[in-house]
C-alpha positions in Angstrom: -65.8 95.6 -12.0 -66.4 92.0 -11.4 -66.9 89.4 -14.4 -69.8 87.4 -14.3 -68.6 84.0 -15.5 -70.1 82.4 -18.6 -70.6 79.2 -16.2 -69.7 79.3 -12.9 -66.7 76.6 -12.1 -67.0 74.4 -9.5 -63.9 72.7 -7.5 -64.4 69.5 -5.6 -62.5 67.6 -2.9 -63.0 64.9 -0.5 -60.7 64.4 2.5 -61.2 61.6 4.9 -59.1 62.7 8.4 -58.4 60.7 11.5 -60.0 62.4 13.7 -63.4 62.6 14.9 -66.5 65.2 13.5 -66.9 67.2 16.8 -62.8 68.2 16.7 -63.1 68.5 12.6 -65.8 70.5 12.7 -64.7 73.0 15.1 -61.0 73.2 12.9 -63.5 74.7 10.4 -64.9 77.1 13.0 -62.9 77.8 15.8 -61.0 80.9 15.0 -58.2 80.2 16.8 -58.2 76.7 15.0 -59.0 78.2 11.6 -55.6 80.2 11.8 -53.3 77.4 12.8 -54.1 75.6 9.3 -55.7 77.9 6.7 -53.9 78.7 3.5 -51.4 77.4 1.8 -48.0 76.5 3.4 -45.5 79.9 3.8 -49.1 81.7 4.7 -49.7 83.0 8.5 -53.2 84.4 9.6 -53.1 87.1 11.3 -56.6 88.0 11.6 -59.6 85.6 11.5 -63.1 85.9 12.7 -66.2 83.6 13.0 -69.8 84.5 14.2 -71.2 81.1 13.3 -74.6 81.3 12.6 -76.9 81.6 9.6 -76.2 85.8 8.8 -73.2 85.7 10.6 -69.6 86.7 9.3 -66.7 84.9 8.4 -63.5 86.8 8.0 -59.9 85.4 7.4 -56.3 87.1 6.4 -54.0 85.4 5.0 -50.2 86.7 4.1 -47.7 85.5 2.7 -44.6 84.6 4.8 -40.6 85.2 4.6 -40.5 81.9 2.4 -42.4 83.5 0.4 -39.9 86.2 -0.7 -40.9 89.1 -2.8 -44.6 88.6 -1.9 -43.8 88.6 1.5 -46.3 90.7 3.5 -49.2 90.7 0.6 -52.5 90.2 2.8 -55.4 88.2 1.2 -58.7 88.9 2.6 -62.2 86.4 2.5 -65.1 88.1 3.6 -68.1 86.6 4.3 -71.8 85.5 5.3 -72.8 82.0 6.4 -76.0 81.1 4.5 -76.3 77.5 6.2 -75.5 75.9 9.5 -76.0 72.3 10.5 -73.8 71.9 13.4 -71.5 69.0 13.4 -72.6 67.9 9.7 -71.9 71.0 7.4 -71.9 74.9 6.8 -72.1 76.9 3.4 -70.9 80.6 2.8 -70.7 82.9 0.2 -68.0 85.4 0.4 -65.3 86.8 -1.7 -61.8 87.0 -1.5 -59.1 89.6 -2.9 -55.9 90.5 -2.8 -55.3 93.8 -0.1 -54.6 97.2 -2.2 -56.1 96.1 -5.4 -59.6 95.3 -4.6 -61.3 96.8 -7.5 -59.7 94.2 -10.2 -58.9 91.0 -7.7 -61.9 90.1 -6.4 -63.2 86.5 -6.4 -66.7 85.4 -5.5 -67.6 82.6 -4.5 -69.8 79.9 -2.4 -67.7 76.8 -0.4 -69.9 74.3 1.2 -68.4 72.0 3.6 -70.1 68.6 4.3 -68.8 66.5 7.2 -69.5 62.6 8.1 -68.4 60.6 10.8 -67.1 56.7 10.4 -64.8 54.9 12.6 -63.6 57.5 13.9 -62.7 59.0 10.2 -64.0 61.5 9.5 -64.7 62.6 5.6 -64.8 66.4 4.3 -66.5 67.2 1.1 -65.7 70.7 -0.1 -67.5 72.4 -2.6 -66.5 75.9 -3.9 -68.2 77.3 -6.9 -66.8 80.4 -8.2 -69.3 82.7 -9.5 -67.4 86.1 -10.5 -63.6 87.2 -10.7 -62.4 90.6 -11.3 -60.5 91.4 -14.5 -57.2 90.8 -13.0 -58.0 87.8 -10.8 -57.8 84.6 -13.4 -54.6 83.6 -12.5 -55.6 83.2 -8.7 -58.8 81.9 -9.5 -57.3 79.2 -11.2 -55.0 78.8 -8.1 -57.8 78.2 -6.0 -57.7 74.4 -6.8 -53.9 74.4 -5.6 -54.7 76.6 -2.6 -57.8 74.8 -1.1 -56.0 71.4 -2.0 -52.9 72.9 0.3 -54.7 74.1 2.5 -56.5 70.7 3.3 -53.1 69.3 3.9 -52.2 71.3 6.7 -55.6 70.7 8.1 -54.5 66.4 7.7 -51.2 67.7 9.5 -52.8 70.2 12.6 -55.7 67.4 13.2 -52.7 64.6 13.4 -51.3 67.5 15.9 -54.5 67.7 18.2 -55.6 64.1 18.4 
């Protein structure tokens, strides 16, 4: 059973990267790109799809590593469906994301929308997830989210600096 929230809460960030759009853009939907940087640090993806277009799925794993000691080997899926593509400049797409085993009470919706804009060569990301629902036993990772995602866009600063 999935809580609706009271008022959905919204995370923001902004990320400007050295690199240009074109090689940003396809680090957010790429597969094989997407699992080189998503998640948090002591994270590995071992499965990741993307059929990029409006309708279409996105699907990432992440689990936890070694490092990551007792919860080494928990897998934590994000399903789901692209509801805007404007290729180069942005994508949106709502899914939900859960921790594997315990569906039913860790489930996390939400919509991200990813804007991206080109200067100098820089260019910025705007992320915007709005969490709509979260199962019973999912607060504690919900309120992670904003450490994850800001992790997360780390190690995309660190795999662009790797590519360009």
């Amino acid at each position: 059973m999935l809580l609706q929230m009271l008022k959905p809460k919204n995370l923001n960030f902004e990320r400007t990267y050295r690199a240009p759009v074109d090689t940003v853009w396809r680090a957010w939907t790429d597969p094989e790109m997407l699992r080189q940087w998503w998640g948090p640090e002591k994270t590995v993806v071992p499965e990741c799809r993307v059929d990029l277009r409006v309708g279409g799925e996105i699907y990432i794993v992440m689990e936890a590593g070694e490092e990551m000691g007792k919860y080494q080997g928990t897998r934590w899926p994000m399903a789901g469906t692209f509801t805007r593509i404007d290729t180069g400049t942005g994508l949106t797409y709502d899914a939900r994301s859960w921790t594997e085993g315990e569906e039913a009470g860790s489930t996390i919706q939400h919509t991200n929308d990813v804007t991206l804009t080109e200067h100098d060569g820089n260019t910025t990301v705007r992320l915007r997830v709005t969490i709509t629902k979260i199962g019973p036993k999912a607060k504690l990772a919900a309120f992670g989210m904003k450490w994850g995602y800001k992790a997360q866009l780390d190690k995309l600063e660190k795999y662009l600096a790797g590519t360009s």
